[in-house]
XYZ file of C-alpha atoms in Angstrom:
221
model
C -25.258 43.433 -8.730
C -27.213 44.227 -5.568
C -30.467 44.285 -7.536
C -29.650 40.930 -9.098
C -29.013 39.404 -5.689
C -32.284 40.794 -4.367
C -34.087 39.386 -7.402
C -32.560 35.944 -6.808
C -33.577 36.045 -3.152
C -37.115 37.102 -4.084
C -37.431 34.339 -6.692
C -36.185 31.751 -4.205
C -38.643 32.978 -1.558
C -41.556 32.962 -4.027
C -40.706 29.453 -5.231
C -40.495 28.202 -1.636
C -43.833 29.819 -0.782
C -45.482 28.312 -3.852
C -44.207 24.836 -2.975
C -45.462 25.221 0.590
C -48.903 26.101 -0.704
C -49.156 23.109 -3.053
C -52.000 20.827 -2.145
C -51.475 17.163 -1.461
C -53.216 14.767 -3.824
C -56.974 14.462 -3.202
C -57.016 17.562 -0.963
C -60.257 18.753 -2.577
C -61.872 15.325 -2.161
C -61.062 15.340 1.542
C -62.443 18.852 1.970
C -65.659 17.717 0.278
C -65.941 14.862 2.776
C -65.384 17.283 5.659
C -68.084 19.598 4.344
C -70.466 16.664 3.972
C -69.812 15.641 7.580
C -70.816 19.116 8.754
C -74.191 18.758 7.035
C -74.823 15.085 7.791
C -73.108 14.064 11.009
C -71.752 10.504 10.695
C -72.829 7.923 13.235
C -70.600 7.492 16.265
C -68.022 4.693 16.445
C -68.665 3.135 13.026
C -66.953 0.251 11.307
C -64.874 2.429 9.005
C -63.959 1.386 5.459
C -60.995 3.304 4.023
C -58.767 2.954 0.978
C -58.939 3.423 -2.758
C -61.701 3.351 -5.368
C -62.802 -0.229 -4.680
C -63.952 1.110 -1.317
C -65.238 4.453 -2.573
C -67.328 2.820 -5.309
C -68.966 0.375 -2.902
C -72.085 2.502 -3.115
C -74.422 0.146 -1.262
C -72.021 -0.544 1.593
C -74.467 0.677 4.216
C -77.358 -1.439 2.978
C -75.063 -4.432 2.423
C -74.057 -4.549 6.075
C -77.250 -3.035 7.484
C -77.171 -2.759 11.256
C -73.377 -3.101 11.402
C -73.183 0.719 11.213
C -70.514 1.077 8.533
C -69.009 4.247 7.072
C -67.343 4.591 3.655
C -64.384 6.961 3.394
C -62.566 5.650 0.339
C -60.742 7.900 -2.150
C -60.658 6.998 -5.824
C -57.137 6.568 -7.199
C -55.409 6.564 -3.811
C -52.108 4.812 -3.255
C -50.887 3.684 0.165
C -49.059 6.919 0.933
C -52.217 8.955 0.284
C -54.212 7.054 2.881
C -51.351 7.352 5.370
C -51.203 11.113 4.770
C -54.923 11.572 5.460
C -55.302 9.342 8.513
C -56.310 12.284 10.708
C -58.998 13.380 8.262
C -60.336 10.038 7.084
C -59.903 7.773 10.088
C -59.103 9.154 13.528
C -61.787 11.839 13.419
C -64.492 9.136 13.313
C -63.270 7.157 16.336
C -64.101 3.820 14.663
C -64.684 0.648 16.615
C -63.220 -1.348 13.698
C -61.276 -0.424 10.550
C -61.411 -2.145 7.160
C -58.631 -1.217 4.713
C -58.248 -1.775 0.988
C -55.331 0.027 -0.632
C -52.211 -0.938 -2.533
C -53.603 -2.104 -5.843
C -52.780 1.278 -7.402
C -49.188 0.837 -6.221
C -48.824 -2.440 -8.136
C -48.305 -0.915 -11.643
C -45.610 1.477 -10.357
C -42.419 0.007 -11.778
C -40.054 0.843 -8.916
C -42.408 -0.420 -6.204
C -41.582 -4.048 -5.533
C -43.736 -6.304 -3.335
C -41.258 -5.595 -0.537
C -41.636 -1.821 -0.916
C -45.423 -2.112 -1.006
C -45.210 -4.159 2.188
C -43.027 -1.495 3.822
C -45.486 1.243 2.900
C -48.385 -0.844 4.166
C -46.592 -1.448 7.461
C -46.042 2.321 7.769
C -49.776 2.845 7.227
C -50.609 0.154 9.768
C -48.244 1.605 12.366
C -49.738 5.032 11.739
C -53.148 3.636 12.631
C -51.821 1.756 15.643
C -50.176 4.865 17.108
C -53.604 6.239 17.986
C -55.756 3.115 17.843
C -53.622 0.392 19.429
C -56.479 -2.000 20.196
C -59.117 -1.346 17.529
C -59.622 -4.424 15.307
C -58.346 -4.005 11.763
C -59.258 -6.019 8.666
C -56.817 -5.695 5.788
C -58.309 -6.802 2.460
C -55.937 -8.533 0.063
C -55.298 -7.035 -3.354
C -57.860 -8.204 -5.879
C -57.171 -9.746 -9.327
C -58.394 -7.036 -11.723
C -58.347 -8.192 -15.374
C -56.804 -4.912 -16.561
C -53.789 -5.762 -14.407
C -53.412 -9.410 -15.401
C -49.797 -8.788 -16.434
C -49.062 -7.889 -12.823
C -50.693 -11.003 -11.373
C -47.420 -12.549 -10.197
C -46.442 -9.298 -8.492
C -49.884 -9.034 -6.929
C -49.685 -12.598 -5.611
C -46.203 -12.024 -4.196
C -47.416 -8.858 -2.471
C -50.452 -10.605 -1.007
C -48.216 -13.365 0.338
C -46.045 -10.820 2.167
C -49.046 -8.906 3.464
C -50.721 -12.054 4.750
C -47.586 -13.198 6.564
C -47.279 -9.810 8.259
C -50.894 -9.277 9.277
C -51.428 -12.799 10.552
C -48.830 -12.084 13.250
C -50.446 -8.841 14.402
C -52.774 -8.548 17.380
C -56.437 -7.679 16.690
C -55.747 -7.802 12.959
C -57.224 -9.986 10.248
C -56.182 -10.565 6.626
C -59.166 -11.005 4.299
C -58.298 -12.963 1.153
C -60.537 -11.809 -1.707
C -57.938 -12.674 -4.364
C -58.488 -16.437 -4.321
C -62.314 -16.492 -4.518
C -62.221 -13.930 -7.340
C -60.248 -16.316 -9.564
C -61.512 -19.117 -11.773
C -59.018 -21.772 -12.860
C -56.240 -19.412 -11.776
C -57.467 -16.557 -13.958
C -59.219 -13.279 -13.242
C -62.955 -13.150 -13.947
C -64.018 -10.313 -16.288
C -67.685 -11.013 -15.506
C -67.124 -9.582 -12.021
C -65.987 -6.210 -13.381
C -67.427 -3.210 -15.206
C -66.091 -2.252 -18.636
C -62.850 -0.727 -17.333
C -61.899 -4.176 -15.958
C -60.695 -2.498 -12.762
C -63.811 -1.663 -10.775
C -66.304 -4.265 -9.680
C -69.894 -5.071 -10.462
C -72.240 -6.051 -7.615
C -71.219 -9.674 -8.233
C -67.652 -8.809 -7.245
C -68.769 -7.035 -4.109
C -70.884 -10.059 -3.196
C -67.671 -12.042 -2.920
C -66.163 -9.351 -0.701
C -69.264 -9.340 1.472
C -69.051 -13.097 1.972
C -65.370 -12.876 2.959
C -65.726 -9.835 5.234
C -68.976 -10.397 7.069
C -67.710 -13.135 9.414
C -64.799 -10.855 10.368
C -66.855 -7.753 11.207
C -67.759 -6.908 14.785
C -71.359 -7.797 15.487
C -73.808 -4.866 15.398
C -74.069 -2.830 18.578
C -77.424 -2.902 20.339
């Protein structure tokens, strides 16, 4: 009996240790970014773009905004909680002078995440940023109308409405509506997207550029 008890205790301890050692989603991606930063030091006080794959895949972000000194730290596939989890690694370490956020679209297809829950998670992310950066300007990009997620368009619109109402009341914060200009006659525009109908072609990013540029801090001299 004593041996059985010891075995149970050992199994419990091993299981607890294994769980403690489990990596959070995208851990390896973040470590890759950290390693890259050690080789190529990022510019000081950038305009930092964070979020999911629509940010990460904006490959010509630097050339698009030229002297604005922007930095891309998006993670493909991220949901809101992922970005919140990695704020220390993907945001605060860079001491940005402005933050641009796009995340939440990957939360939309999750059945038990209502627009209200997505709003709550977004507010938690926002408050997490504000704890350490109370005065840094933030631009929050609305969710975009991806054709592959047309069946969720009503949910996406309801979420954007809640997000807009929240961010418009916040100090030093701007809500950037990319949803509306990416529609045509109330429908999503497949011509703006690559074959997966989720990620954008340069034509889609051109719309984002037009919406965002007036909201970005002018380049430092």
